[in-house]
Coordinates of C-alpha atoms in Angstrom, one line a residue:
M1 CA -1.9 -146.0 48.0
K2 CA -5.1 -148.7 49.3
Q3 CA -5.7 -148.3 52.5
L4 CA -8.1 -150.8 54.8
K5 CA -9.4 -147.3 57.0
W6 CA -13.2 -146.1 57.6
L7 CA -13.8 -142.3 57.0
I8 CA -14.0 -139.8 59.6
S9 CA -17.9 -138.6 60.3
L10 CA -18.3 -136.8 63.0
S11 CA -19.4 -138.1 66.6
M12 CA -20.1 -142.1 65.5
I13 CA -18.8 -145.1 66.6
V14 CA -19.8 -147.9 66.5
L15 CA -19.0 -151.2 68.6
I16 CA -19.2 -154.6 67.0
I17 CA -19.4 -157.4 69.9
V18 CA -19.0 -160.8 68.6
G19 CA -19.8 -164.1 70.4
F20 CA -20.7 -164.5 73.4
A21 CA -22.0 -168.0 74.4
S22 CA -19.5 -168.2 77.9
P23 CA -21.8 -165.2 80.1
A24 CA -20.9 -161.8 78.2
L25 CA -22.4 -159.9 75.5
A26 CA -25.4 -159.9 74.1
F27 CA -28.6 -158.5 73.1
C28 CA -30.2 -155.7 76.2
G29 CA -33.3 -157.8 76.9
F30 CA -35.3 -162.1 76.4
Y31 CA -37.7 -162.8 74.6
V32 CA -39.9 -164.9 76.9
A33 CA -43.4 -166.9 74.9
K34 CA -46.6 -168.3 75.6
A35 CA -46.9 -172.6 75.7
D36 CA -43.0 -173.9 74.3
A37 CA -42.6 -171.8 71.6
S38 CA -38.4 -171.4 71.4
L39 CA -37.5 -168.5 69.8
Y40 CA -33.9 -167.6 70.3
N41 CA -31.2 -164.7 69.0
K42 CA -28.8 -164.8 66.7
A43 CA -27.6 -161.4 66.2
S44 CA -29.0 -157.8 67.4
Q45 CA -28.6 -154.1 66.3
V46 CA -29.1 -151.3 68.3
I47 CA -28.8 -147.9 68.0
I48 CA -27.9 -145.0 71.2
A49 CA -28.2 -141.9 70.3
R50 CA -27.5 -139.8 73.4
E51 CA -27.2 -136.0 74.4
G52 CA -26.6 -134.7 78.2
N53 CA -29.6 -137.2 79.8
R54 CA -31.5 -137.8 76.9
T55 CA -30.5 -141.2 75.7
I56 CA -32.9 -142.6 72.2
L57 CA -32.7 -146.3 71.7
T58 CA -34.2 -148.4 68.6
M59 CA -33.6 -152.0 69.0
A60 CA -33.4 -154.0 65.9
N61 CA -33.6 -158.4 66.2
D62 CA -33.0 -160.7 64.0
Y63 CA -34.9 -163.2 66.1
Q64 CA -36.1 -167.1 64.9
G65 CA -39.2 -168.2 65.4
S66 CA -43.1 -167.4 65.0
V67 CA -44.7 -164.0 65.9
K68 CA -47.4 -165.5 67.8
D69 CA -47.5 -164.7 71.9
F70 CA -44.2 -163.7 70.9
A71 CA -43.3 -160.3 73.6
L72 CA -39.2 -158.5 74.7
V73 CA -38.0 -157.9 78.5
V74 CA -35.8 -155.1 78.8
P75 CA -34.9 -153.7 81.5
V76 CA -35.6 -149.0 81.0
P77 CA -34.1 -146.7 83.6
V78 CA -37.1 -144.8 84.2
I79 CA -41.0 -145.1 83.2
L80 CA -41.9 -144.7 80.2
K81 CA -44.7 -142.6 79.0
P82 CA -46.7 -143.6 74.6
E83 CA -44.6 -140.4 73.2
Q84 CA -41.6 -141.8 74.8
V85 CA -42.1 -145.3 72.8
K86 CA -43.1 -145.3 68.9
V87 CA -42.0 -148.0 65.8
G88 CA -39.1 -146.7 64.3
D89 CA -38.0 -146.9 60.5
P90 CA -35.7 -150.4 59.0
K91 CA -34.5 -148.3 56.9
I92 CA -32.4 -146.6 59.6
I93 CA -30.7 -149.5 61.1
Q94 CA -30.2 -150.4 57.6
R95 CA -28.6 -147.3 56.4
L96 CA -26.1 -147.1 59.3
D97 CA -25.2 -150.1 58.5
A98 CA -24.6 -149.9 54.7
F99 CA -22.4 -145.9 55.9
S100 CA -20.3 -147.5 58.5
A101 CA -19.7 -150.8 56.4
P102 CA -16.1 -152.2 56.1
R103 CA -14.4 -150.6 53.1
L104 CA -11.1 -150.1 51.0
V105 CA -10.7 -146.6 49.9
E106 CA -7.9 -144.9 48.2
Y107 CA -6.3 -142.4 48.7
F108 CA -3.9 -139.5 46.2
D109 CA -2.1 -136.9 48.6
P110 CA -3.4 -133.2 48.3
D111 CA -2.6 -130.9 47.1
P112 CA -0.6 -128.0 49.4
C113 CA -1.5 -124.7 48.2
N114 CA -5.7 -125.6 48.6
P115 CA -5.9 -127.2 53.1
Q116 CA -9.6 -128.3 53.9
P117 CA -11.6 -127.9 56.6
E118 CA -10.6 -128.8 58.9
Y119 CA -13.9 -131.1 60.5
N120 CA -13.9 -129.2 63.6
Q121 CA -14.1 -126.4 61.8
L122 CA -17.6 -126.8 60.9
P123 CA -20.8 -126.4 62.1
M124 CA -22.7 -128.0 64.2
P125 CA -26.0 -129.4 63.2
A126 CA -28.7 -127.6 65.9
T127 CA -30.9 -129.5 68.7
R128 CA -33.5 -129.8 70.1
G129 CA -35.0 -128.9 72.8
V130 CA -38.0 -131.9 74.6
Q131 CA -40.8 -131.5 76.8
T132 CA -42.0 -133.4 79.5
L133 CA -44.7 -135.9 79.2
E134 CA -47.7 -136.7 81.6
E135 CA -47.7 -139.9 83.1
E136 CA -49.5 -142.6 83.2
K137 CA -52.1 -143.8 85.5
R138 CA -50.3 -146.9 87.9
Q139 CA -51.9 -150.3 88.6
S140 CA -50.4 -152.6 91.7
D141 CA -50.2 -156.4 91.9
S142 CA -49.4 -156.6 95.9
S143 CA -49.7 -159.5 96.5
L144 CA -46.2 -160.0 93.9
G145 CA -44.8 -156.7 94.3
V146 CA -45.2 -156.6 90.4
T147 CA -46.4 -152.8 89.6
I148 CA -48.0 -151.8 86.0
E149 CA -46.6 -148.1 85.9
A150 CA -48.3 -148.1 82.6
R151 CA -50.0 -149.6 79.4
F152 CA -49.9 -148.7 75.7
T153 CA -49.8 -149.4 72.2
V154 CA -47.6 -148.1 69.6
G155 CA -47.9 -149.4 66.5
E156 CA -48.4 -153.3 65.8
Y157 CA -46.8 -154.0 69.8
D158 CA -48.8 -154.0 73.0
I159 CA -46.5 -151.8 75.5
L160 CA -46.3 -152.3 79.7
I161 CA -43.6 -151.2 81.3
L162 CA -43.6 -153.2 84.6
S163 CA -41.7 -152.0 88.4
A164 CA -40.5 -155.3 91.1
K165 CA -39.0 -156.0 94.8
E166 CA -38.4 -159.2 94.1
S167 CA -36.8 -161.0 90.9
D168 CA -39.2 -164.2 91.9
G169 CA -42.1 -162.1 92.0
L170 CA -41.6 -160.4 88.2
E171 CA -40.7 -164.1 87.2
T172 CA -44.2 -165.2 88.7
W173 CA -45.8 -162.5 87.3
L174 CA -45.6 -163.2 83.8
I175 CA -46.0 -166.9 84.4
Q176 CA -49.3 -166.3 85.4
N177 CA -50.0 -164.7 82.6
G178 CA -49.4 -167.1 80.4
Y179 CA -45.9 -166.1 79.4
Q180 CA -42.5 -168.9 79.9
I181 CA -40.2 -167.8 81.5
P182 CA -36.6 -168.7 80.0
E183 CA -34.9 -170.9 82.6
G184 CA -32.2 -169.5 84.4
A185 CA -34.0 -165.2 83.9
S186 CA -34.9 -164.7 88.1
A187 CA -31.1 -164.9 88.5
L188 CA -30.6 -162.6 86.4
L189 CA -33.9 -160.6 87.0
K190 CA -32.6 -159.9 90.6
P191 CA -29.0 -157.8 90.1
Y192 CA -31.7 -154.6 87.2
I193 CA -34.0 -154.7 90.8
Q194 CA -31.4 -154.0 93.4
Q195 CA -30.5 -150.9 90.8
G196 CA -34.8 -149.8 90.6
L197 CA -35.2 -150.3 86.2
K198 CA -38.1 -150.7 85.7
F199 CA -39.2 -153.2 83.1
F200 CA -40.1 -152.7 79.4
V201 CA -42.8 -155.1 77.8
A202 CA -43.1 -155.4 74.4
K203 CA -45.7 -157.9 72.8
V204 CA -46.8 -158.4 69.5
N205 CA -50.2 -157.5 68.9
L206 CA -51.6 -159.6 66.7
E207 CA -54.9 -158.3 65.1
K208 CA -52.7 -155.2 64.4
F209 CA -49.8 -156.8 62.7
D210 CA -51.5 -159.0 59.9
Q211 CA -53.9 -156.4 59.3
N212 CA -50.6 -154.4 57.7
G213 CA -49.2 -157.6 56.0
F214 CA -45.8 -157.3 57.9
Q215 CA -43.8 -160.2 57.3
T216 CA -41.6 -159.4 60.4
L217 CA -41.3 -157.2 63.4
R218 CA -40.6 -153.3 63.0
P219 CA -37.0 -151.0 65.7
L220 CA -39.0 -150.8 68.5
M221 CA -37.7 -147.0 69.4
M222 CA -37.5 -145.5 73.2
A223 CA -36.3 -141.9 74.8
Y224 CA -36.4 -140.5 78.5
E225 CA -34.5 -138.4 80.1
S226 CA -31.9 -140.3 83.1
P227 CA -28.1 -139.9 84.4
R228 CA -28.4 -143.8 83.9
F229 CA -26.5 -143.8 80.5
M230 CA -26.7 -147.6 80.1
L231 CA -27.5 -150.4 77.4
P232 CA -28.6 -154.0 80.1
I233 CA -28.3 -156.5 77.5
R234 CA -27.3 -159.8 80.2
L235 CA -30.5 -161.2 79.7
G236 CA -30.0 -162.0 76.4
M237 CA -27.9 -164.5 76.7
I238 CA -30.9 -166.5 77.7
N239 CA -31.9 -166.5 74.1
A240 CA -28.6 -167.5 73.2
T241 CA -28.0 -170.7 71.6
G242 CA -23.6 -170.1 70.6
E243 CA -22.2 -167.1 70.1
Q244 CA -24.1 -163.4 69.0
D245 CA -23.1 -160.3 67.1
L246 CA -24.2 -157.1 68.6
I247 CA -23.8 -154.5 66.7
V248 CA -23.9 -150.9 68.7
Y249 CA -24.3 -148.0 66.7
L250 CA -23.3 -144.9 69.3
L251 CA -24.1 -141.1 67.7
S252 CA -23.2 -138.4 70.4
P253 CA -22.2 -134.9 69.7
Q254 CA -19.8 -134.6 72.2
G255 CA -16.2 -137.4 71.6
Q256 CA -15.5 -140.7 71.2
I257 CA -18.0 -143.5 73.5
E258 CA -16.1 -145.8 75.3
L259 CA -17.2 -148.7 77.2
T260 CA -16.8 -149.1 81.4
N261 CA -17.0 -152.9 82.2
Y262 CA -16.1 -154.1 79.1
R263 CA -11.9 -153.4 76.7
T264 CA -12.3 -152.2 73.7
V265 CA -10.3 -153.5 71.0
K266 CA -10.2 -150.9 68.1
I267 CA -10.0 -153.5 63.8
P268 CA -7.2 -152.3 62.7
S269 CA -8.0 -149.6 59.8
D270 CA -5.2 -148.1 59.8
Q271 CA -2.7 -150.4 57.4
E272 CA -1.3 -150.1 53.8
I273 CA -3.2 -153.4 51.8
P274 CA -1.7 -155.0 48.2
E275 CA -3.0 -153.7 45.8
F276 CA -5.0 -157.4 44.5
V277 CA -6.8 -156.9 48.6
K278 CA -9.0 -154.8 46.0
E279 CA -10.5 -158.1 44.3
V280 CA -11.5 -160.1 47.3
F281 CA -11.8 -157.4 50.0
P282 CA -15.1 -158.9 51.5
G283 CA -13.7 -162.5 51.8
F284 CA -10.5 -160.2 53.1
Y285 CA -11.8 -158.4 56.4
K286 CA -13.5 -161.6 57.0
S287 CA -10.5 -163.2 57.8
L288 CA -9.0 -160.5 59.1
F289 CA -12.0 -159.8 61.4
T290 CA -11.8 -163.9 62.1
K291 CA -8.3 -162.7 63.2
A292 CA -8.6 -160.4 65.4
Y293 CA -11.2 -162.1 67.1
E294 CA -9.8 -164.9 68.1
R295 CA -6.8 -162.8 69.5
E296 CA -8.7 -161.4 72.0
Q297 CA -9.8 -164.6 73.7
K298 CA -13.4 -163.6 72.3
K299 CA -14.1 -161.4 74.8
V300 CA -13.8 -158.3 73.8
A301 CA -15.9 -155.2 72.4
F302 CA -13.9 -154.3 69.1
L303 CA -14.6 -151.2 67.8
E304 CA -15.1 -151.4 64.7
Y305 CA -15.8 -147.6 62.8
A306 CA -15.5 -144.5 64.1

């Protein structure tokens, strides 16, 4: 018997959120660029590992444009320190992508006299403690209500952590510092400022980028403690030229993670299918996903793997 079904792994969920030309989901930050550079975000992959109040967020982007004078702005709930930010290995995302990729599997009836152990009987992995991090010296620009809470370099990125009192002030500060802000940024920045969020600004250090011979930007990782469990993604709409893909890998040692502000729809992965599909599975799955996407009017999050 052949079925379209996913392998089960402890506490892993991958959500595929596809196609949002109208206001909906996109990447968790927006790109800013100096001069007239055009940077567009069409597909992104994000890993969120969550345990208690601790979150580790990894961001990888499929952007179009030159890395010269490129920057990324992402709302974050706390002031990040150098120890909390690192450059990730692209192979991590590639591994998760391959591990959770759609697959066609074949099942045979098990031997009832030789039962296999249940997943919940397997030992759980050990967890590590977290050390408290020291605070960075703060600098401020009181005229615009913008404060530089931290400034440091990680790998090929120069990092700023900003706080702001008004979205217009933050937009003005970025413009005064040589960044061309996408149209509509101020309106979308406002609710994040009202929630008291900070702004993680990552800019490419071209000298280090060139010295290391990088061809593409590596993922950025950040770890922080906060009761807020969220992925601020509406800002990514600013860079959209059409529909976008966002793949989110959610990892937790406790149960299944679900969205609270978007309806979650499961891809039908428990169906028996004809054997000839084995030879045309890639095209078959793409058609299945597209049909489900269109049936849901392109306004839901898809649970593709759990």
